Coordinates of C-alpha atoms in Angstrom, one line a residue:
X1270 CA 0.0 0.0 0.0
X1271 CA 1.4 3.4 -1.0
X1272 CA 1.1 6.1 1.5
X1273 CA 1.6 9.8 1.0
X1274 CA 3.9 11.8 3.3
X1275 CA 2.3 12.1 6.7
X1276 CA 2.8 15.9 7.0
X1277 CA 2.2 16.8 3.3
X1278 CA -0.8 14.9 2.0
X1279 CA -1.7 15.5 -1.6
X1280 CA -5.0 17.2 -2.5
X1281 CA -6.4 13.9 -3.7
X1282 CA -5.6 12.5 -0.2
X1283 CA -7.5 15.4 1.4
X1284 CA -10.5 14.7 -0.8
X1285 CA -10.5 11.0 0.1
X1286 CA -10.1 11.9 3.7
X1287 CA -13.1 14.2 3.4
X1288 CA -15.2 11.4 2.0
X1289 CA -14.0 9.0 4.7
X1290 CA -14.9 11.6 7.3
X1291 CA -18.4 12.0 6.1
X1292 CA -18.9 8.3 5.8
X1293 CA -17.6 7.8 9.3
X1294 CA -19.9 10.4 10.7
X1295 CA -22.9 8.8 8.9
X1296 CA -22.0 5.3 10.2
X1297 CA -21.5 6.6 13.7
X1298 CA -25.1 8.0 13.5
X1299 CA -26.3 4.7 12.2
X1300 CA -24.5 2.8 14.9
X1301 CA -26.1 5.1 17.5
X1302 CA -29.6 4.5 16.1
X1303 CA -29.0 0.7 15.9
X1304 CA -27.0 -0.1 19.0
X1305 CA -27.2 2.5 21.7
X1306 CA -29.6 1.7 24.5
X1307 CA -30.8 -1.4 22.7
X1308 CA -30.5 -5.1 23.3
X1309 CA -28.2 -6.9 20.9
X1310 CA -29.9 -8.6 18.0
X1311 CA -30.2 -8.1 14.3
X1312 CA -28.9 -4.6 14.8
X1313 CA -25.3 -5.9 15.1
X1314 CA -25.6 -7.7 11.7
X1315 CA -27.1 -4.6 10.1
X1316 CA -24.3 -2.4 11.3
X1317 CA -21.7 -4.9 10.1
X1318 CA -23.5 -4.9 6.7
X1319 CA -23.4 -1.1 6.5
X1320 CA -19.7 -0.9 7.4
X1321 CA -18.9 -3.7 4.9
X1322 CA -20.8 -1.9 2.1
X1323 CA -18.9 1.3 2.9
X1324 CA -15.6 -0.6 2.6
X1325 CA -16.7 -2.1 -0.7
X1326 CA -17.8 1.3 -1.9
X1327 CA -14.3 2.7 -1.2
X1328 CA -12.8 -0.2 -3.1
X1329 CA -15.2 0.3 -6.1
X1330 CA -14.4 4.0 -6.1
X1331 CA -10.7 3.1 -6.8
X1332 CA -11.7 0.7 -9.5
X1333 CA -11.2 -2.4 -7.4
X1334 CA -14.5 -4.1 -8.2
X1335 CA -13.4 -7.7 -7.6
X1336 CA -11.7 -6.8 -4.3
X1337 CA -14.7 -5.0 -3.1
X1338 CA -17.1 -7.9 -3.9
X1339 CA -14.7 -10.4 -2.3
X1340 CA -14.3 -8.3 0.8
X1341 CA -18.0 -7.8 1.1
X1342 CA -18.7 -11.5 0.8
X1343 CA -16.0 -12.3 3.4
X1344 CA -17.5 -9.8 5.9
X1345 CA -21.0 -11.1 5.4
X1346 CA -20.1 -14.8 5.7
X1347 CA -18.3 -14.2 9.0
X1348 CA -21.2 -12.0 10.3
X1349 CA -23.9 -14.6 9.6
X1350 CA -23.8 -16.0 13.2
X1351 CA -25.1 -12.6 14.4
X1352 CA -28.3 -13.4 12.6
X1353 CA -28.7 -16.7 14.4
X1354 CA -28.1 -15.1 17.8
X1355 CA -25.9 -12.2 19.1
X1356 CA -22.9 -13.4 21.1
X1357 CA -19.4 -12.2 22.0
X1358 CA -18.0 -14.9 19.7
X1359 CA -20.2 -13.8 16.8
X1360 CA -19.2 -10.2 17.3
X1361 CA -15.5 -11.2 17.3
X1362 CA -16.0 -13.1 14.0
X1363 CA -17.8 -10.1 12.5
X1364 CA -15.0 -7.8 13.5
X1365 CA -12.5 -10.2 11.9
X1366 CA -14.6 -10.3 8.8
X1367 CA -14.5 -6.5 8.5
X1368 CA -10.8 -6.4 9.1
X1369 CA -10.2 -8.9 6.3
X1370 CA -12.6 -7.0 4.1
X1371 CA -10.6 -3.8 4.7
X1372 CA -7.3 -5.5 3.9
X1373 CA -8.7 -7.1 0.7
X1374 CA -10.0 -3.8 -0.4
X1375 CA -6.5 -2.2 -0.4
X1376 CA -4.8 -5.3 -1.8
X1377 CA -2.5 -6.0 1.1
X1378 CA -3.9 -9.4 2.2
X1379 CA -1.2 -11.9 1.2
X1380 CA -1.9 -14.8 -1.0
X1381 CA 0.0 -17.3 1.1
X1382 CA -1.7 -18.6 4.2
X1383 CA 1.4 -18.4 6.5
X1384 CA 1.7 -14.6 6.0
X1385 CA -2.0 -13.8 6.8
X1386 CA -1.9 -13.8 10.6
X1387 CA 1.0 -11.3 10.8
X1388 CA -0.7 -9.0 8.2
X1389 CA -3.9 -9.0 10.2
X1390 CA -1.9 -8.4 13.4
X1391 CA -0.1 -5.5 11.7
X1392 CA -3.5 -4.0 10.9
X1393 CA -5.1 -4.5 14.3
X1394 CA -2.3 -3.1 16.5
X1395 CA -2.3 0.5 15.2
X1396 CA -6.1 0.5 14.4
X1397 CA -7.1 2.2 17.7
X1398 CA -4.9 5.3 17.0
X1399 CA -5.3 5.5 13.2
X1400 CA -8.0 8.2 13.6
X1401 CA -6.0 10.3 15.9
X1402 CA -2.9 10.0 13.8
X1403 CA -4.7 10.9 10.5
X1404 CA -6.4 13.8 12.2
X1405 CA -3.1 15.3 13.2
X1406 CA -1.6 14.8 9.8
X1407 CA -4.6 16.3 7.9
X1408 CA -4.8 19.2 10.3
X1409 CA -1.2 20.1 9.7
X1410 CA -1.6 19.8 5.9
X1411 CA -4.8 22.0 5.8
X1412 CA -3.5 24.6 8.3
X1413 CA -3.1 27.5 5.9
X1414 CA -6.6 27.3 4.5
X1415 CA -8.4 26.0 7.6
X1416 CA -9.6 29.3 9.2
X1417 CA -10.5 30.8 5.8
X1418 CA -12.6 27.9 4.8
X1419 CA -14.2 27.7 8.3
X1420 CA -15.2 31.4 8.2
X1421 CA -16.6 31.2 4.7
X1422 CA -18.5 28.1 5.7
X1423 CA -20.1 29.8 8.7
X1424 CA -21.0 32.9 6.6
X1425 CA -22.7 30.7 4.0
X1426 CA -25.0 29.2 6.7
X1427 CA -26.2 32.5 8.2
X1428 CA -28.9 33.3 5.6
X1429 CA -30.4 29.8 5.3
X1430 CA -30.4 29.1 9.0
X1431 CA -31.7 32.6 10.0
X1432 CA -34.5 32.7 7.5
X1433 CA -35.3 29.0 8.1
X1434 CA -35.9 29.7 11.8
X1435 CA -38.1 32.6 10.9
X1436 CA -40.2 30.5 8.7
X1437 CA -40.5 27.8 11.3
X1438 CA -41.8 30.2 13.9
X1439 CA -44.3 31.6 11.4
X1440 CA -45.5 28.1 10.5
X1441 CA -45.9 27.3 14.2
X1442 CA -47.9 30.5 14.8
X1443 CA -50.2 29.7 11.8
X1444 CA -50.5 25.9 12.2
X1445 CA -51.6 24.3 15.6
X1446 CA -50.1 20.9 14.4
X1447 CA -46.7 22.4 13.9
X1448 CA -47.0 24.2 17.3
X1449 CA -47.9 21.0 19.0
X1450 CA -44.9 19.2 17.4
X1451 CA -42.4 21.8 18.7
X1452 CA -44.1 21.9 22.1
X1453 CA -43.2 18.2 22.5
X1454 CA -39.5 18.9 22.0
X1455 CA -37.7 19.5 25.3
X1456 CA -34.2 20.8 25.9
X1457 CA -33.3 17.9 28.2
X1458 CA -33.7 15.5 25.2
X1459 CA -30.8 17.3 23.5
X1460 CA -28.7 17.0 26.6
X1461 CA -29.4 13.2 26.6
X1462 CA -27.4 13.0 23.4
X1463 CA -24.3 14.4 25.2
X1464 CA -24.1 12.1 28.2
X1465 CA -20.5 10.8 28.7
X1466 CA -21.3 7.2 28.0
X1467 CA -22.9 8.1 24.6
X1468 CA -19.9 10.4 23.7
X1469 CA -17.5 7.6 24.5
X1470 CA -19.6 5.2 22.4
X1471 CA -19.4 7.6 19.5
X1472 CA -15.6 8.0 19.8
X1473 CA -15.0 4.2 20.0
X1474 CA -17.2 3.6 16.9
X1475 CA -15.6 6.5 15.0
X1476 CA -12.1 5.1 15.7
X1477 CA -13.1 1.6 14.6
X1478 CA -14.9 2.7 11.5
X1479 CA -12.2 5.1 10.4
X1480 CA -9.5 2.4 10.8
X1481 CA -11.6 0.1 8.5
X1482 CA -12.1 2.8 5.9
X1483 CA -8.5 4.0 5.9
X1484 CA -6.5 0.9 7.0
X1485 CA -2.8 1.3 7.9
X1486 CA -0.3 -1.4 8.6
X1487 CA 2.4 -1.3 11.2
X1488 CA 5.7 -1.0 9.5
X1489 CA 8.1 -3.9 9.7
X1490 CA 11.4 -3.4 11.4
X1491 CA 14.4 -4.4 9.2
X1492 CA 16.5 -7.1 10.7
X1493 CA 20.2 -7.2 10.4
X1494 CA 21.4 -9.5 7.6
X1495 CA 23.1 -12.6 8.8
X1496 CA 21.9 -12.3 12.4
X1497 CA 18.6 -14.3 12.7
X1498 CA 16.6 -13.8 15.9
X1499 CA 16.9 -17.5 16.9
X1500 CA 20.1 -18.9 15.4
X1501 CA 20.1 -22.7 15.5
X1502 CA 22.7 -24.0 17.9
X1503 CA 23.6 -27.6 18.6
X1504 CA 23.6 -28.2 22.4
X1505 CA 24.2 -31.3 24.4
X1506 CA 20.9 -31.4 26.1
X1507 CA 19.0 -31.0 22.8
X1508 CA 21.5 -32.6 20.5
X1509 CA 21.1 -35.8 18.4
X1510 CA 21.8 -38.2 21.2
X1511 CA 19.4 -36.5 23.7
X1512 CA 16.5 -36.3 21.2
X1513 CA 17.0 -39.9 20.0
X1514 CA 17.1 -41.3 23.6
X1515 CA 14.1 -39.1 24.6
X1516 CA 12.0 -40.4 21.7
X1517 CA 12.8 -44.0 22.5
X1518 CA 11.8 -43.6 26.1
X1519 CA 8.7 -41.5 25.3
X1520 CA 7.5 -43.9 22.7
X1521 CA 7.8 -46.8 25.2
X1522 CA 5.9 -44.9 27.9
X1523 CA 3.2 -43.8 25.5
X1524 CA 2.9 -47.4 24.2
X1525 CA 2.2 -48.6 27.7
X1526 CA -0.5 -46.0 28.2
X1527 CA -1.9 -46.8 24.8
X1528 CA -2.0 -50.5 25.6
X1529 CA -3.9 -49.9 28.8
X1530 CA -6.4 -47.7 27.0
X1531 CA -7.0 -50.2 24.3
X1532 CA -7.6 -52.9 26.8
X1533 CA -9.8 -51.2 29.4
X1534 CA -11.2 -48.2 27.6
X1535 CA -11.7 -49.3 24.1
X1536 CA -12.0 -53.0 24.8
X1537 CA -14.3 -52.7 27.7
X1538 CA -12.5 -55.1 30.0
X1539 CA -13.5 -55.0 33.6
X1540 CA -11.3 -52.7 35.8
X1541 CA -9.6 -54.0 39.0
X1542 CA -10.7 -53.2 42.5
X1543 CA -14.2 -52.3 41.5
X1544 CA -13.2 -49.1 39.7
X1545 CA -15.9 -47.9 37.3
X1546 CA -15.2 -46.9 33.7
X1547 CA -16.6 -43.4 34.5
X1548 CA -14.0 -43.0 37.3
X1549 CA -11.3 -44.3 35.1
X1550 CA -12.3 -41.9 32.4
X1551 CA -12.6 -38.9 34.7
X1552 CA -9.1 -39.3 36.2
X1553 CA -7.4 -39.4 32.8
X1554 CA -9.3 -37.1 30.5
X1555 CA -7.6 -33.8 31.3
X1556 CA -4.1 -35.0 32.3
X1557 CA -3.8 -36.8 28.9
X1558 CA -4.5 -33.5 27.0
X1559 CA -1.7 -31.8 29.0
X1560 CA 0.5 -34.7 28.1
X1561 CA -0.3 -34.3 24.4
X1562 CA 0.4 -30.6 24.5
X1563 CA 3.8 -31.2 26.1
X1564 CA 4.6 -33.9 23.6
X1565 CA 3.7 -31.5 20.7
X1566 CA 6.0 -28.9 22.1
X1567 CA 8.8 -31.4 22.3
X1568 CA 8.3 -32.5 18.7
X1569 CA 8.5 -28.9 17.5
X1570 CA 11.8 -28.5 19.3
X1571 CA 13.1 -31.8 18.1
X1572 CA 12.2 -31.1 14.5
X1573 CA 13.2 -27.5 14.3
X1574 CA 14.7 -26.2 11.1
X1575 CA 18.4 -27.3 10.6
X1576 CA 18.2 -29.3 13.8
X1577 CA 19.3 -32.9 14.3
X1578 CA 15.8 -34.2 13.7
X1579 CA 15.9 -32.9 10.1
X1580 CA 19.0 -34.8 9.3
X1581 CA 18.2 -38.2 11.0
X1582 CA 15.9 -40.7 9.3
X1583 CA 15.6 -42.7 12.6
X1584 CA 14.5 -39.6 14.5
X1585 CA 11.9 -38.8 11.9
X1586 CA 10.4 -42.3 12.1
X1587 CA 10.3 -42.1 15.9
X1588 CA 8.7 -38.7 15.7
X1589 CA 6.0 -40.0 13.3
X1590 CA 5.2 -42.9 15.7
X1591 CA 5.2 -40.5 18.7
X1592 CA 2.7 -38.2 17.0
X1593 CA 0.5 -41.1 16.0
X1594 CA 0.4 -42.3 19.7
X1595 CA -0.4 -38.8 20.8
X1596 CA -3.3 -38.6 18.4
X1597 CA -4.6 -41.9 19.8
X1598 CA -4.1 -40.4 23.2
X1599 CA -6.4 -37.5 22.4
X1600 CA -9.0 -39.8 21.0
X1601 CA -8.8 -41.8 24.2
X1602 CA -9.2 -38.7 26.3
X1603 CA -12.3 -37.8 24.2
X1604 CA -13.7 -41.3 24.8
X1605 CA -12.9 -40.9 28.6
X1606 CA -14.8 -37.7 28.6
X1607 CA -17.8 -39.2 26.8
X1608 CA -18.0 -42.1 29.2
X1609 CA -17.9 -39.7 32.2
X1610 CA -20.5 -37.4 30.7
X1611 CA -22.9 -40.3 30.0
X1612 CA -22.9 -41.0 33.7
X1613 CA -22.6 -37.6 35.3
X1614 CA -24.3 -35.4 32.7
X1615 CA -23.0 -32.8 30.3
X1616 CA -21.9 -29.3 31.3
X1617 CA -20.6 -26.3 29.3
X1618 CA -17.0 -26.8 30.6
X1619 CA -17.1 -30.5 29.7
X1620 CA -18.4 -29.7 26.2
X1621 CA -15.6 -27.1 25.8
X1622 CA -13.1 -29.6 27.0
X1623 CA -14.2 -32.1 24.3
X1624 CA -13.9 -29.4 21.6
X1625 CA -10.4 -28.5 22.9
X1626 CA -9.4 -32.2 22.8
X1627 CA -10.4 -32.4 19.2
X1628 CA -8.4 -29.2 18.4
X1629 CA -5.3 -30.7 20.0
X1630 CA -5.7 -33.8 17.9
X1631 CA -6.0 -31.7 14.7
X1632 CA -2.9 -29.7 15.8
X1633 CA -0.9 -32.9 16.2
X1634 CA -1.9 -34.0 12.7
X1635 CA -0.9 -30.6 11.4
X1636 CA 2.5 -31.0 13.1
X1637 CA 2.9 -34.3 11.3
X1638 CA 2.0 -32.7 8.0
X1639 CA 4.4 -29.8 8.7
X1640 CA 7.3 -32.3 9.1
X1641 CA 6.2 -34.4 6.2
X1642 CA 5.9 -31.4 3.8
X1643 CA 8.8 -29.5 5.3
X1644 CA 6.7 -26.4 6.0
X1645 CA 7.6 -23.5 8.3
X1646 CA 6.3 -22.9 11.8
X1647 CA 4.4 -19.9 10.4
X1648 CA 2.5 -22.3 8.2
X1649 CA 1.7 -24.5 11.2
X1650 CA 0.5 -21.5 13.2
X1651 CA -1.7 -20.3 10.3
X1652 CA -3.2 -23.7 9.8
X1653 CA -4.0 -24.0 13.5
X1654 CA -5.6 -20.6 13.4
X1655 CA -7.8 -21.7 10.5
X1656 CA -8.8 -24.8 12.4
X1657 CA -9.6 -22.6 15.4
X1658 CA -11.6 -20.2 13.2
X1659 CA -13.7 -23.1 11.9
X1660 CA -14.4 -24.3 15.4
X1661 CA -15.3 -20.8 16.6
X1662 CA -17.6 -20.2 13.6
X1663 CA -19.4 -23.5 14.3
X1664 CA -19.7 -22.7 18.0
X1665 CA -21.2 -19.2 17.2
X1666 CA -23.9 -20.9 15.2
X1667 CA -24.6 -23.6 17.8
X1668 CA -27.1 -23.2 20.7
X1669 CA -25.0 -25.0 23.3
X1670 CA -27.6 -24.4 26.1
X1671 CA -30.3 -26.2 24.2
X1672 CA -27.8 -29.0 23.2
X1673 CA -26.7 -29.5 26.8
X1674 CA -30.4 -29.6 28.0
X1675 CA -31.4 -32.1 25.3
X1676 CA -28.5 -34.4 26.2
X1677 CA -29.0 -34.3 29.9
X1678 CA -32.8 -34.9 29.6
X1679 CA -32.2 -37.9 27.3
X1680 CA -29.6 -39.4 29.6
X1681 CA -31.3 -38.5 32.9
X1682 CA -32.3 -41.2 35.4
X1683 CA -36.0 -40.2 35.0
X1684 CA -36.0 -40.7 31.2
X1685 CA -33.4 -43.4 30.4
X1686 CA -33.5 -45.2 33.7
X1687 CA -29.7 -44.9 34.1
X1688 CA -27.3 -42.2 35.1
X1689 CA -28.0 -39.3 37.4
X1690 CA -31.3 -37.4 38.1
X1691 CA -31.7 -34.3 36.0
X1692 CA -30.0 -31.3 37.6
X1693 CA -32.8 -28.7 37.3
X1694 CA -30.7 -26.1 39.1
X1695 CA -28.0 -26.3 36.4
X1696 CA -30.7 -26.4 33.6
X1697 CA -32.2 -23.2 35.0
X1698 CA -28.9 -21.4 34.5
X1699 CA -28.8 -22.2 30.8
X1700 CA -31.5 -19.6 29.8
X1701 CA -34.7 -19.9 27.9
X1702 CA -33.3 -22.1 25.1
X1703 CA -33.8 -25.1 27.3
X1704 CA -37.7 -24.8 27.2
X1705 CA -38.2 -27.4 24.4
X1706 CA -36.0 -30.0 26.2
X1707 CA -37.7 -29.2 29.5
X1708 CA -41.1 -29.8 27.9
X1709 CA -40.0 -33.3 26.7
X1710 CA -38.8 -34.0 30.2
X1711 CA -42.1 -33.0 31.7
X1712 CA -44.0 -35.1 29.1
X1713 CA -42.1 -38.2 30.1
X1714 CA -43.0 -37.9 33.8
X1715 CA -46.1 -38.8 35.7
X1716 CA -48.1 -35.8 36.9
X1717 CA -47.7 -34.6 40.5
X1718 CA -44.4 -36.2 41.1
X1719 CA -41.8 -34.0 42.8
X1720 CA -39.6 -33.9 39.7
X1721 CA -42.7 -33.1 37.5
X1722 CA -43.7 -30.2 39.8
X1723 CA -40.2 -28.7 40.0
X1724 CA -39.7 -29.0 36.2
X1725 CA -43.2 -27.4 35.6
X1726 CA -42.5 -24.5 37.9
X1727 CA -39.1 -23.9 36.2
X1728 CA -40.7 -24.1 32.8
X1729 CA -43.3 -21.5 33.7
X1730 CA -40.6 -19.2 35.1
X1731 CA -38.5 -19.5 31.9
X1732 CA -41.6 -18.9 29.7
X1733 CA -42.4 -15.8 31.7
X1734 CA -38.7 -14.7 31.4
X1735 CA -38.9 -15.1 27.7
X1736 CA -42.1 -13.0 27.4
X1737 CA -40.4 -10.2 29.3
X1738 CA -37.6 -9.8 26.8
X1739 CA -37.2 -6.8 24.6
X1740 CA -39.3 -7.4 21.5
X1741 CA -38.2 -4.4 19.4
X1742 CA -37.0 -5.1 15.8
X1743 CA -33.4 -4.2 16.8
X1744 CA -33.1 -7.1 19.2
X1745 CA -34.6 -9.7 16.9
X1746 CA -32.7 -12.9 16.3
X1747 CA -33.5 -16.0 14.4
X1748 CA -33.0 -18.2 17.5
X1749 CA -35.4 -16.1 19.6
X1750 CA -37.9 -16.2 16.7
X1751 CA -37.8 -20.0 16.5
X1752 CA -38.4 -20.2 20.3
X1753 CA -41.2 -17.7 20.0
X1754 CA -42.9 -19.8 17.3
X1755 CA -42.4 -22.9 19.4
X1756 CA -44.1 -21.3 22.4
X1757 CA -46.9 -20.1 20.3
X1758 CA -47.6 -23.4 18.6
X1759 CA -46.3 -26.0 21.0
X1760 CA -47.6 -25.7 24.6
X1761 CA -46.0 -27.5 27.5
X1762 CA -47.2 -31.0 28.0
X1763 CA -48.7 -32.1 31.3
X1764 CA -48.0 -28.8 33.1
X1765 CA -49.8 -27.7 36.2
X1766 CA -53.2 -26.2 35.5
X1767 CA -52.3 -22.8 36.9
X1768 CA -49.1 -22.6 34.8
X1769 CA -50.0 -24.4 31.6
X1770 CA -50.4 -22.4 28.4
X1771 CA -50.5 -19.1 30.2
X1772 CA -48.9 -16.3 28.0
X1773 CA -47.1 -14.7 30.9
X1774 CA -46.3 -17.8 32.9
X1775 CA -47.5 -16.2 36.1
X1776 CA -48.8 -18.3 38.9

């Protein structure tokens, strides 16, 4: 990206800055109307759409039609979870989509995957101060003509504003409807616009929007030639002999653990001393993931560029076997977690742990591919970030509260005859998304049982909580709309007479 001198911008730059200023002000007004003092909902997606269209328009203005369309598509795809339901994760993905859109529009997003994370980071780091830095630069450049233009601009507004106010007062005197309209306007409403929280909101939005419309990258520091930051050195404790012996010992230890898992965990053989499979699973799930992470770090050190692992065929073979055992270790940890969850129910932390275990397994496979294809660590980091992005995108679309509730209801003692009783206290903390699962739980119970009564009361309270939500168009989401349709068409089964099918859920 070519940049003009910071203290002497060209007239064309001043013109582009003026357009960017007007666009930023317009988008700040739009963001105030959509977001301020409103519950999050479709308003977040609409604002993202508006900013993405502005970025694309700036690209089209420079003749970059393809880049503008590609950036717009990228921003919209990453913002789609905001339509499903607003969440911090969805908001983060939408912000990333806008950042990528801005970089695509100015043709600085690299084509190679391993260079993308550093480019995005070079954009994000100076983004908060881009507005202030550009404001200082443009002020210095426009200093000679600033006061003259300001004075001429003020003089040009005297006649239209003065006569306009006169006409307004005359119309108010002649028309009772106009007089009633202005009588409803109060001075304190104007002061509401200037409360500190709102002003800070404007400044934050202006800084973010300006950075997207006029993106700047942090300059790279030139490194001295011939003096790499981490020069490879052969040391005794990380030399050929140390790495070879470590891999032999580690493979033997992991082979023992793998054999035990294949026998007792995957094979289902009875455990000694009356130990249950759930207890066996719980004790090993999390330590095994830590073990896999430590093993991955060791592999990266052993197979560093120009290290002994790159030159020894035996070490490479041992590393491949070591990684394969670690992948199996991650799968065993996931199976342990599944066995434990089937007995003791599913929670948000346990679900997150399962996702994390799958990510670790993917990371180990990527390490294997990195060694096999002789790629750089930057490639490995970029691939792991892509895997993380895919997981985060799927997580933003998933309703984990409803998923946890459905799983726990299906595996509860009351429904399946096995496991633990349904923890209604934990279910109540998951929000209104659990209502359909709670209805199926109530329908499976006999009326007037203690569990039936407690679940019915909880269902009524959650239904009342849902009806008390903000129902304005700005807070609409597809997830809430589906639940609203369900509550309208699917009443609770076998609920108490005083609670069943009541719109407000009051007792």
